XYZ file of C-alpha atoms in Angstrom:
105
model
C -10.280 -12.350 13.931
C -9.726 -10.353 10.431
C -12.745 -8.228 11.185
C -11.414 -6.629 14.326
C -8.168 -6.875 12.360
C -9.685 -4.052 9.733
C -11.311 -1.870 12.024
C -8.232 -1.744 13.497
C -6.098 -0.442 10.456
C -8.807 1.554 9.682
C -9.113 3.647 12.821
C -5.265 4.178 12.946
C -5.262 4.797 9.346
C -8.224 7.364 9.740
C -6.415 8.531 13.662
C -2.834 9.367 11.454
C -4.653 11.993 9.662
C -6.715 13.181 11.378
C -4.043 13.646 13.611
C -2.078 15.141 10.987
C -5.007 17.804 10.045
C -4.621 18.669 13.731
C -0.907 18.939 13.871
C -0.250 20.641 10.880
C -3.583 23.301 10.330
C -3.485 21.339 7.011
C -6.604 19.102 5.710
C -5.769 15.781 4.299
C -5.042 15.721 0.481
C -6.759 13.248 -1.610
C -3.792 11.511 -1.902
C -3.813 10.668 1.945
C -7.211 9.630 1.804
C -6.745 7.561 -1.781
C -3.692 5.675 -0.190
C -6.102 4.918 2.370
C -8.189 3.401 0.522
C -6.371 1.361 -1.249
C -4.611 0.584 1.690
C -8.229 -0.724 2.977
C -9.080 -2.373 -0.454
C -5.996 -4.021 -0.677
C -6.578 -5.523 3.224
C -10.277 -6.699 2.138
C -9.338 -9.036 -1.123
C -6.565 -10.000 1.006
C -8.957 -11.436 3.588
C -10.800 -13.277 0.798
C -8.272 -14.156 -0.677
C -4.548 -13.815 0.279
C -2.840 -14.436 -3.838
C -5.243 -11.979 -4.197
C -4.661 -9.392 -2.067
C -1.523 -9.667 -2.723
C -1.899 -9.285 -6.396
C -3.825 -6.209 -5.871
C -1.411 -4.568 -3.384
C 0.814 -4.916 -5.773
C -0.865 -3.257 -8.701
C -2.288 -0.859 -6.225
C 1.069 0.391 -5.541
C 2.258 0.705 -9.165
C -0.644 2.375 -9.841
C -0.284 4.766 -6.777
C 3.405 5.441 -7.424
C 2.681 6.981 -10.701
C -0.680 8.582 -9.721
C 1.687 9.772 -6.559
C 4.625 10.750 -7.242
C 7.448 10.732 -4.621
C 9.374 12.872 -6.510
C 7.356 14.942 -9.023
C 10.177 15.865 -10.696
C 11.219 12.845 -11.426
C 10.443 11.672 -15.301
C 7.099 9.412 -15.526
C 9.396 6.315 -16.418
C 12.306 6.451 -14.102
C 9.239 6.646 -11.459
C 7.413 3.377 -13.169
C 10.543 1.850 -13.195
C 11.915 2.406 -9.588
C 7.985 1.263 -8.275
C 8.442 -1.850 -10.286
C 11.508 -2.659 -8.696
C 10.056 -1.711 -5.678
C 7.348 -4.809 -5.867
C 9.408 -7.273 -7.700
C 11.472 -7.101 -4.486
C 8.928 -7.361 -2.338
C 7.335 -10.304 -4.375
C 9.926 -12.640 -4.801
C 10.805 -11.493 -0.455
C 6.928 -13.268 0.017
C 7.564 -16.076 -2.607
C 10.670 -17.010 0.319
C 9.030 -16.953 2.931
C 6.400 -18.870 1.231
C 8.512 -21.098 0.298
C 10.653 -21.282 3.746
C 7.241 -22.215 5.094
C 6.499 -25.151 3.205
C 9.673 -26.430 3.879
C 9.160 -25.542 7.172
C 5.782 -28.210 7.811
């Protein structure tokens, strides 16, 4: 049930923000809220079309890595390189899984 999965993901992400807010006393940052929005958008696109969801996930991940760097002292080019390499690794692993599933059938 895709609708239930989306609701579960939205609830879990929102609950995580609320718990963090209560524990730290600081409201969630724009980055936190944006990352949840991007995750939910990717999930919805993946429900509509799995390939589109995978492509959107990689694109949002790359854009998010540029807009919201984990280490702001690192150069933007180094951040982009690291993000591209991570996304390529994920894409290769996903293609290997799809290939293995195809071989199993």
